[in-house]
Coordinates of C-alpha atoms in Angstrom, one line a residue:
M1 CA 21.9 0.6 -1.1
D2 CA 24.0 1.3 1.8
W3 CA 26.5 2.1 0.5
F4 CA 25.1 5.5 -1.0
D5 CA 25.2 6.5 2.5
S6 CA 29.4 7.2 2.8
L7 CA 28.2 9.5 0.2
G8 CA 27.0 12.0 1.8
A9 CA 24.2 14.2 1.6
F10 CA 25.0 13.6 -2.9
G11 CA 24.9 9.5 -2.2
A12 CA 21.9 10.2 -0.3
V13 CA 20.3 12.7 -3.9
L14 CA 22.1 9.9 -6.5
K15 CA 19.3 7.9 -4.2
V16 CA 16.6 8.9 -5.0
I17 CA 17.2 9.5 -8.2
I18 CA 17.6 6.1 -8.9
L19 CA 15.3 5.1 -7.0
I20 CA 12.1 7.6 -8.5
I21 CA 14.2 6.1 -12.3
E22 CA 13.2 2.0 -10.8
V23 CA 10.0 2.9 -10.3
V24 CA 9.7 5.0 -13.4
M25 CA 11.0 1.9 -15.1
V26 CA 8.3 -0.8 -13.7
F27 CA 5.7 0.9 -14.8
N28 CA 6.8 1.6 -18.0
L29 CA 7.1 -1.6 -18.2
M30 CA 2.8 -2.5 -17.3
I31 CA 2.1 0.6 -19.5
L32 CA 4.4 -1.1 -22.6
V33 CA 3.3 -5.1 -22.4
H34 CA -0.6 -3.8 -21.8
E35 CA -0.9 -1.9 -24.7
W36 CA 1.4 -4.2 -26.7
G37 CA -1.3 -7.4 -26.0
H38 CA -3.8 -4.5 -28.2
F39 CA -0.9 -3.8 -30.4
L40 CA -0.8 -7.6 -31.9
A41 CA -3.9 -8.1 -31.4
A42 CA -4.4 -5.1 -33.8
R43 CA -1.7 -6.4 -35.9
W44 CA -3.6 -9.9 -36.2
R45 CA -6.8 -8.7 -37.0
G46 CA -5.7 -6.1 -40.1
L47 CA -6.4 -3.8 -38.2
H48 CA -4.2 0.1 -39.1
V49 CA -2.2 1.0 -35.9
D50 CA -1.9 5.0 -36.4
R51 CA 0.1 5.5 -33.1
F52 CA 2.0 3.4 -30.3
Q53 CA 3.1 5.8 -27.7
I54 CA 3.3 5.0 -23.7
W55 CA 1.9 8.3 -21.8
F56 CA -0.7 11.1 -22.6
G57 CA 0.2 14.6 -24.1
K58 CA 2.5 15.7 -27.1
P59 CA 4.8 13.4 -27.6
I60 CA 8.4 14.6 -26.2
W61 CA 9.7 11.4 -28.3
K62 CA 9.0 9.5 -31.7
K63 CA 9.9 7.8 -34.6
T64 CA 8.1 6.7 -37.3
I65 CA 8.4 2.7 -38.0
N66 CA 7.0 0.6 -41.0
G67 CA 3.9 3.2 -40.8
V68 CA 3.8 3.6 -37.2
Q69 CA 4.7 6.3 -35.3
Y70 CA 6.3 5.7 -31.9
G71 CA 5.6 8.0 -28.9
L72 CA 6.7 9.0 -25.1
G73 CA 4.9 11.5 -24.0
C74 CA 4.6 14.3 -21.9
I75 CA 1.7 13.5 -18.8
P76 CA 3.2 10.2 -17.3
A77 CA -0.1 7.8 -16.5
G78 CA -1.2 5.1 -18.5
G79 CA -0.4 5.2 -23.0
F80 CA -2.6 3.6 -26.2
V81 CA -2.2 2.6 -29.3
S82 CA -4.2 4.3 -31.7
L83 CA -6.9 2.7 -33.7
P84 CA -9.0 4.6 -35.8
Q85 CA -10.9 2.3 -36.3
M86 CA -11.7 1.2 -33.0
A87 CA -13.8 4.1 -32.3
P88 CA -13.0 8.0 -32.4
M89 CA -10.6 8.5 -29.4
E90 CA -9.4 11.8 -30.2
S91 CA -10.1 13.6 -26.8
I92 CA -7.0 11.4 -26.1
E93 CA -5.0 9.9 -29.3
G94 CA -5.3 13.1 -31.2
E95 CA -6.1 13.6 -35.3
V96 CA -5.3 10.6 -37.4
V97 CA -4.7 11.7 -41.1
T98 CA -4.8 8.9 -43.5
D99 CA -4.1 8.5 -47.2
E100 CA -8.1 7.4 -47.5
P101 CA -11.3 6.0 -45.9
L102 CA -10.6 3.0 -43.7
P103 CA -13.1 0.2 -44.0
P104 CA -15.1 -0.4 -40.9
I105 CA -14.1 -3.8 -38.4
K106 CA -16.5 -6.1 -37.4
P107 CA -17.7 -6.4 -34.0
I108 CA -15.6 -9.9 -33.3
D109 CA -12.6 -7.7 -34.4
K110 CA -13.6 -5.0 -31.6
I111 CA -14.0 -7.7 -29.1
I112 CA -10.6 -9.7 -29.2
V113 CA -8.8 -6.5 -29.4
A114 CA -10.2 -5.0 -27.0
F115 CA -9.8 -7.7 -24.8
A116 CA -5.7 -8.6 -25.2
G117 CA -5.1 -6.0 -23.4
P118 CA -6.2 -6.7 -19.8
L119 CA -4.7 -10.0 -21.4
F120 CA -1.4 -9.4 -21.1
S121 CA -1.6 -7.6 -18.1
F122 CA -2.2 -10.8 -16.8
L123 CA -0.3 -12.8 -18.2
L124 CA 2.3 -10.0 -17.3
A125 CA 1.0 -10.4 -13.1
A126 CA 1.4 -14.3 -14.3
F127 CA 5.2 -13.7 -15.4
F128 CA 5.9 -12.5 -12.0
A129 CA 3.9 -14.5 -10.1
V130 CA 6.0 -17.6 -11.1
L131 CA 9.3 -15.2 -10.1
V132 CA 7.7 -15.0 -6.5
S133 CA 7.1 -18.1 -6.1
W134 CA 10.1 -19.0 -7.1
L135 CA 12.3 -16.7 -5.0
G136 CA 9.9 -15.8 -2.3
K137 CA 7.4 -13.6 -0.7
P138 CA 8.9 -12.1 2.5
E139 CA 5.9 -12.5 5.5
S140 CA 5.7 -11.9 9.5
D141 CA 4.1 -13.2 11.7
A142 CA 2.9 -9.1 12.2
V143 CA 1.2 -10.0 8.7
T144 CA 0.0 -13.6 8.7
T145 CA -1.5 -13.6 13.1
T146 CA -4.5 -13.3 14.0
T147 CA -3.9 -13.3 17.6
I148 CA -4.0 -9.1 18.8
G149 CA -1.2 -8.1 19.8
Y150 CA -2.0 -4.6 21.3
V151 CA -4.9 -2.8 22.6
L152 CA -4.5 1.3 22.3
P153 CA -6.1 2.0 25.3
D154 CA -9.3 4.2 26.0
S155 CA -10.2 2.7 21.8
A156 CA -13.5 0.9 21.4
G157 CA -11.9 -2.5 21.1
A158 CA -10.5 -2.0 24.6
K159 CA -13.8 -0.4 26.3
A160 CA -15.5 -3.6 25.0
G161 CA -13.4 -6.3 26.7
L162 CA -10.2 -7.0 23.4
Q163 CA -7.0 -8.0 25.2
A164 CA -3.5 -8.4 23.7
G165 CA -3.4 -12.4 23.2
D166 CA -6.2 -13.0 22.4
R167 CA -7.1 -14.6 19.1
I168 CA -9.5 -14.1 16.0
L169 CA -11.9 -16.1 14.8
E170 CA -14.3 -14.6 13.6
I171 CA -15.7 -10.8 12.7
D172 CA -19.3 -10.8 11.6
G173 CA -19.8 -14.8 11.2
N174 CA -16.7 -14.1 8.4
P175 CA -13.5 -16.4 9.5
V176 CA -9.9 -14.5 9.2
K177 CA -6.9 -16.0 8.2
R178 CA -4.4 -13.1 8.8
F179 CA -4.4 -9.4 10.3
Q180 CA -3.3 -6.8 6.9
G181 CA -4.2 -7.9 3.7
L182 CA -7.8 -6.9 1.5
V183 CA -8.8 -11.0 2.0
D184 CA -9.6 -13.1 4.7
S185 CA -8.0 -10.4 6.8
V186 CA -8.9 -8.8 10.5
S187 CA -8.1 -5.2 8.9
W188 CA -10.1 -5.2 6.4
A189 CA -13.5 -7.1 7.9
V190 CA -13.4 -4.2 10.1
I191 CA -12.9 -1.4 7.3
A192 CA -15.3 -2.7 5.2
S193 CA -17.8 -3.7 8.3
E194 CA -21.3 -2.3 7.6
G195 CA -23.2 -2.7 10.9
E196 CA -23.4 -0.3 14.2
D197 CA -20.6 -3.0 15.5
I198 CA -18.7 -5.0 14.4
V199 CA -18.8 -8.4 16.6
F200 CA -15.6 -10.5 16.8
K201 CA -15.6 -14.0 17.9
V202 CA -11.9 -14.8 19.6
E203 CA -10.2 -17.4 21.6
R204 CA -9.2 -16.3 24.9
P205 CA -5.8 -18.2 26.8
E206 CA -7.4 -19.8 29.1
A207 CA -10.7 -18.3 29.1
G208 CA -11.8 -20.4 26.1
T209 CA -14.0 -19.1 22.9
M210 CA -16.2 -16.6 23.9
E211 CA -17.8 -13.2 21.4
I212 CA -17.5 -9.6 21.9
K213 CA -19.4 -6.6 20.5
V214 CA -17.1 -3.8 19.3
P215 CA -19.4 -0.3 18.7
A216 CA -17.3 0.8 15.1
Q217 CA -15.7 4.4 15.5
T218 CA -13.7 6.3 13.0
A219 CA -10.2 6.1 12.6
R220 CA -9.0 9.9 13.7
V221 CA -10.3 12.4 16.0
E222 CA -10.2 15.8 15.0
S223 CA -9.7 18.5 18.1
K224 CA -10.2 21.2 15.8
P225 CA -11.7 21.2 12.1
L226 CA -9.9 21.3 9.6
P227 CA -8.6 24.1 7.0
W228 CA -10.5 23.8 3.7
W229 CA -7.3 23.3 1.9
R230 CA -6.0 20.5 4.4
S231 CA -9.4 18.9 4.5
I232 CA -9.2 18.8 0.8
F233 CA -5.7 16.9 0.7
Q234 CA -7.2 14.0 3.5
R235 CA -9.1 11.1 3.3
P236 CA -12.2 10.3 5.2
Q237 CA -12.1 8.7 8.2
L238 CA -11.9 5.0 8.1
K239 CA -13.7 2.4 11.1
E240 CA -10.8 0.6 13.3
V241 CA -11.0 -0.6 16.7
G242 CA -8.3 0.0 18.0
I243 CA -6.2 -3.5 18.0
T244 CA -3.0 -4.3 16.6
G245 CA -1.0 -8.0 15.3
R246 CA 1.1 -9.6 17.4
E247 CA 4.1 -9.3 16.4
A248 CA 7.8 -9.8 18.2
A249 CA 9.5 -7.1 20.3
V250 CA 13.4 -7.9 18.7
V251 CA 15.3 -4.9 19.5
G252 CA 17.1 -3.2 16.3
S253 CA 19.7 -1.0 19.0
V254 CA 20.3 0.3 21.8
Q255 CA 20.9 3.7 22.2
E256 CA 24.2 4.3 23.9
N257 CA 24.5 5.5 27.8
G258 CA 20.6 5.1 28.2
P259 CA 18.6 3.3 30.8
A260 CA 18.4 0.0 27.9
A261 CA 22.5 -0.5 27.3
E262 CA 22.8 0.5 31.3
A263 CA 21.6 -2.2 32.3
G264 CA 23.1 -4.5 29.2
M265 CA 20.7 -4.5 26.4
Q266 CA 21.7 -5.8 23.2
A267 CA 20.5 -5.9 20.3
G268 CA 18.9 -9.1 19.0
D269 CA 17.0 -9.0 22.2
K270 CA 13.7 -9.8 22.1
V271 CA 11.5 -8.9 25.2
V272 CA 9.0 -11.7 26.4
S273 CA 7.5 -10.0 29.7
V274 CA 8.5 -6.9 31.7
D275 CA 7.8 -6.8 34.9
G276 CA 5.8 -10.9 35.1
R277 CA 3.7 -9.7 31.8
T278 CA 3.7 -11.7 29.2
I279 CA 4.8 -9.1 25.6
Y280 CA 2.5 -9.6 22.6
N281 CA 4.0 -6.9 19.9
P282 CA 6.2 -3.5 21.4
L283 CA 3.2 -0.4 21.3
E284 CA 3.1 -3.0 24.3
V285 CA 6.3 -2.5 26.2
M286 CA 6.3 1.3 24.7
D287 CA 2.8 1.4 26.7
M288 CA 3.7 -0.3 30.2
I289 CA 7.4 1.5 30.1
K290 CA 4.8 5.0 30.0
K291 CA 3.4 3.9 32.4
K292 CA 5.8 3.3 34.7
G293 CA 7.2 6.6 35.3
D294 CA 9.8 6.7 37.7
Q295 CA 9.2 3.2 38.2
P296 CA 11.8 0.7 37.7
L297 CA 11.0 -2.0 36.0
V298 CA 11.8 -5.9 34.9
I299 CA 12.0 -6.4 31.7
E300 CA 12.9 -10.1 30.5
V301 CA 14.6 -10.7 27.3
D302 CA 15.3 -13.9 25.3
R303 CA 19.3 -13.9 24.0
E304 CA 19.8 -16.4 21.6
G305 CA 17.1 -19.2 23.4
K306 CA 18.6 -17.8 27.0
K307 CA 16.0 -15.8 28.6
V308 CA 17.7 -12.9 30.8
K309 CA 15.9 -10.2 32.8
L310 CA 16.9 -6.7 32.4
E311 CA 15.9 -3.8 35.6
M312 CA 15.9 -0.6 34.6
Q313 CA 14.1 2.7 35.1
A314 CA 13.1 5.3 32.2
R315 CA 14.0 8.3 31.8
L316 CA 14.2 11.6 30.4
P317 CA 17.3 11.9 27.8
D318 CA 19.8 14.4 28.6
Q319 CA 19.4 16.1 25.1
R320 CA 16.1 16.6 23.6
P321 CA 14.1 18.8 21.8
A322 CA 12.5 21.6 23.7
D323 CA 9.2 20.3 23.7
F324 CA 9.7 16.7 23.9
D325 CA 8.4 15.0 26.8
R326 CA 8.6 11.5 27.2
K327 CA 10.7 9.4 29.5
L328 CA 12.6 6.1 27.9
V329 CA 14.3 3.9 27.8
G330 CA 16.2 4.2 24.5
I331 CA 15.4 1.5 22.3
V332 CA 14.7 1.2 18.7
W333 CA 13.2 -1.4 17.9
Q334 CA 14.1 -3.7 14.5
G335 CA 11.2 -3.1 11.7
D336 CA 9.8 -6.4 10.0
A337 CA 10.9 -8.5 13.3
E338 CA 11.7 -12.0 11.9
Q339 CA 10.9 -12.0 7.9
T340 CA 10.7 -15.9 6.5
L341 CA 10.6 -16.0 2.3
V342 CA 7.4 -18.6 1.5
H343 CA 6.9 -20.0 -1.5
P344 CA 2.9 -19.3 -3.2
S345 CA 1.4 -20.7 -5.3
V346 CA 1.2 -19.7 -9.5
G347 CA -2.5 -19.7 -8.8
Q348 CA -2.5 -18.5 -4.4
Q349 CA -1.5 -15.2 -5.8
L350 CA -3.7 -14.8 -8.7
S351 CA -6.9 -15.5 -6.6
L352 CA -5.6 -13.6 -4.1
A353 CA -4.9 -10.6 -6.4
S354 CA -8.5 -11.2 -8.0
R355 CA -10.2 -11.0 -4.6
S356 CA -8.7 -8.3 -3.2
M357 CA -10.0 -7.1 -6.6
Y358 CA -13.7 -8.0 -5.7
N359 CA -13.4 -7.1 -2.3
M360 CA -12.8 -3.8 -2.8
I361 CA -14.6 -2.6 -5.9
S362 CA -17.7 -4.7 -3.7
A363 CA -16.8 -1.8 -1.0
L364 CA -16.4 1.1 -3.5
V365 CA -20.6 0.0 -5.2
S366 CA -21.9 -1.0 -1.1
A367 CA -24.2 1.8 0.4
K368 CA -23.4 0.8 3.5
S369 CA -19.7 0.9 3.3
D370 CA -17.9 3.9 4.1
I371 CA -15.0 3.2 1.5
S372 CA -15.2 5.7 -1.3
A373 CA -13.2 6.3 -4.5
S374 CA -11.8 9.0 -1.7
H375 CA -9.8 5.5 -0.8
M376 CA -8.4 4.8 -3.6
S377 CA -4.4 5.4 -5.4
G378 CA -3.1 6.7 -8.5
P379 CA 0.2 7.0 -10.6
L380 CA 1.7 9.0 -7.2
G381 CA -0.1 7.2 -4.0
I382 CA 1.2 3.8 -6.9
G383 CA 5.0 5.4 -7.3
R384 CA 5.2 6.0 -3.9
V385 CA 3.8 2.7 -2.7
Y386 CA 7.1 1.2 -5.4
F387 CA 9.8 3.8 -4.1
S388 CA 9.8 2.2 -0.4
L389 CA 9.3 -1.2 -1.5
F390 CA 12.7 -1.0 -3.7
Q391 CA 14.3 0.3 -0.2
R392 CA 12.7 -2.7 2.1
P393 CA 15.3 -5.7 2.6
Y394 CA 14.1 -8.1 0.4
A395 CA 13.1 -5.3 -2.2
L396 CA 13.0 -7.4 -5.1
Q397 CA 10.7 -10.4 -3.8
W398 CA 8.3 -6.7 -2.7
V399 CA 8.5 -5.2 -5.9
L400 CA 7.1 -8.6 -7.9
W401 CA 4.4 -9.5 -5.5
F402 CA 3.5 -6.8 -5.4
S403 CA 3.5 -5.8 -9.6
V404 CA 1.4 -9.6 -9.7
I405 CA -1.5 -7.5 -7.5
L406 CA -1.3 -4.9 -9.6
N407 CA -1.1 -6.1 -13.0
V408 CA -4.0 -8.3 -12.0
N409 CA -6.0 -5.1 -10.6
L410 CA -5.2 -3.1 -13.7
A411 CA -6.8 -6.2 -16.2
I412 CA -10.0 -6.2 -13.8
M413 CA -10.3 -2.2 -14.3
N414 CA -10.5 -2.2 -17.5
L415 CA -12.6 -4.7 -18.3
L416 CA -14.8 -2.6 -16.1
P417 CA -17.6 -1.7 -19.1
F418 CA -16.9 2.3 -18.7
P419 CA -15.9 3.9 -21.9
V420 CA -12.8 4.9 -23.6
L421 CA -12.1 1.8 -21.4
D422 CA -11.7 -2.1 -22.6
G423 CA -14.9 -3.2 -20.8
G424 CA -16.3 0.3 -23.0
H425 CA -15.3 -0.8 -26.0
I426 CA -16.0 -4.7 -25.7
T427 CA -19.4 -3.4 -24.5
L428 CA -19.3 -1.4 -27.7
A429 CA -18.8 -3.7 -29.7
L430 CA -21.4 -6.5 -28.3
G431 CA -24.1 -3.3 -29.0
E432 CA -22.9 -3.4 -32.2
A433 CA -23.6 -7.3 -33.0
V434 CA -27.4 -7.2 -30.5
R435 CA -27.7 -4.1 -33.7
G436 CA -26.5 -4.9 -36.5
R437 CA -25.0 -1.6 -36.6
P438 CA -22.4 0.6 -34.6
L439 CA -23.6 3.3 -32.9
Q440 CA -23.7 7.0 -34.9
G441 CA -20.6 8.6 -34.6
R442 CA -21.2 12.3 -33.7
F443 CA -23.3 11.2 -30.9
L444 CA -20.0 7.6 -29.8
E445 CA -17.3 10.7 -29.8
V446 CA -19.3 13.7 -27.4
V447 CA -19.6 10.2 -25.5
Q448 CA -15.9 9.3 -25.9
T449 CA -15.1 12.4 -25.0
A450 CA -16.9 13.2 -21.9
C451 CA -16.0 10.5 -20.2
V452 CA -11.9 10.8 -21.0
L453 CA -13.1 14.6 -19.0
L454 CA -14.4 12.0 -16.1
L455 CA -11.5 9.9 -16.0
F456 CA -8.7 13.1 -16.2
G457 CA -10.8 14.6 -13.3
F458 CA -11.1 11.1 -11.1
L459 CA -6.9 10.4 -11.6
I460 CA -6.4 14.6 -10.2
F461 CA -9.0 13.6 -7.6
V462 CA -7.4 10.6 -6.4
S463 CA -3.4 11.9 -6.8
V464 CA -4.7 15.1 -5.2
K465 CA -5.1 12.5 -2.0
D466 CA -2.3 10.6 -3.0
V467 CA 0.1 13.8 -2.1
G468 CA -2.1 14.2 1.1
D469 CA -0.8 10.7 1.8
W470 CA 2.9 12.4 1.7
F471 CA 2.1 15.1 4.3
G472 CA 0.3 12.8 7.0
G473 CA 3.0 11.5 8.5
S474 CA 3.9 11.6 12.7
K475 CA 5.4 14.6 13.8
D476 CA 7.4 12.8 16.3
K477 CA 9.8 11.7 12.5
G478 CA 13.5 13.3 12.8
K479 CA 13.2 14.3 16.7
A480 CA 15.2 10.7 17.2
E481 CA 18.1 11.8 15.2
E482 CA 18.1 15.1 18.1
I483 CA 18.2 12.6 21.1
R484 CA 21.3 11.6 23.0
W485 CA 22.1 10.6 25.8
L486 CA 25.1 11.5 27.9
S487 CA 27.4 9.0 29.6
P488 CA 28.2 9.5 34.1
E489 CA 31.1 12.0 32.7
E490 CA 29.7 14.3 30.5
R491 CA 26.8 14.4 33.0
S492 CA 28.5 14.9 35.7
A493 CA 30.3 17.7 33.5
A494 CA 27.2 19.1 32.3
A495 CA 26.1 19.4 36.1
A496 CA 29.4 21.2 37.3
E497 CA 28.7 23.9 34.9
K498 CA 25.2 24.7 35.4
R499 CA 27.1 25.0 39.4

């Protein structure tokens, strides 16, 4: 979508509109397929189908075809197939009016119809997984590595002795295979740890294998209490130890007239060392630049296979915001450096998605875990992820891969034995089969209505947290556009004006 930039402000607005439409289309596809499963199963088992609606609420569009009202609701969250013989669902689906009483259906029919929705969500995930296996999934060393790239100064990890270059083998006795993700990853093992200390088994270059015990700490420390209205939007703190994974420090661009440009640094250069110290992450470079202050530093880069040493000295940008006091060298790092496409099998993708959901549910129900419902996301949060993925390189591959994860999660979540969910319908049908008769209609209606209110309350709760995420970015965002380095001639002219 780079050509949108040439259209100025209109292009920026048009780009956002198109991205939002893309996100809505992906959401609606997942809802449509899930509800289509219920619809086809209901037709197969001979149930009366009253309505097929995408989104909840009063329909803003509807049309009746062959006795079924198809519609689009006004609340953009989920959808439903109105099947009055399944259970009383008037609180979500509205009242159903029929010419004559509908006959009861067998428990097996209820189970088949309820299970069909999650089944179709899982089949859609499998379809997306086939596409991912064919088109590929972007991965970078920053995600798949288990080597520490940077240790935040004064963090728990730094104080315990973790170092950049350490390769993490196990955390709390569990092997790790990657740095990010919900399965066998360093980040998840730290976040989901249940003890006061986290035990790292690492392999250090030239030192061998060792165990390091790191006290768990929360990710944010507020200098003063937040106003009550801000705390409502903020998610609870999670454990961290102050480490990030190894990532190639590749220069994306060099700011004109800055120290790096004057020293001869070029876009595409890969920083391999600073003052003789091996670099494992771009954050290490920035940390060393900050520590050096006014002293010159020697940066060694890999330029198309050749090692080049560049000497430079950080300084304040000539034009900068009034509150900006950091000395820089004038480089911008390349995001998602050195991405490659991998082609995981369909089975690997579905297994990974299922295990990630299992890990999340296990952490949610564990009394020792810090992870709670406050860390979950609703449609707004998921839409925000899609909005971001659509703007990345390899956007299609990213969207397909995330859709595999999301549809498996959707299938599993809907199978939970909670009234109004598909798993709740299955549980009630099994109880009916054992008892030989269904629950009383009035009692069931009260339970279903109460659960609907709980479900919508939870949806509002997580949506509030999702909104809070939008305002949790860095305060330095946008300041890069205000920074500028002057040429020697411009600096001389500016100095002459001051005199």
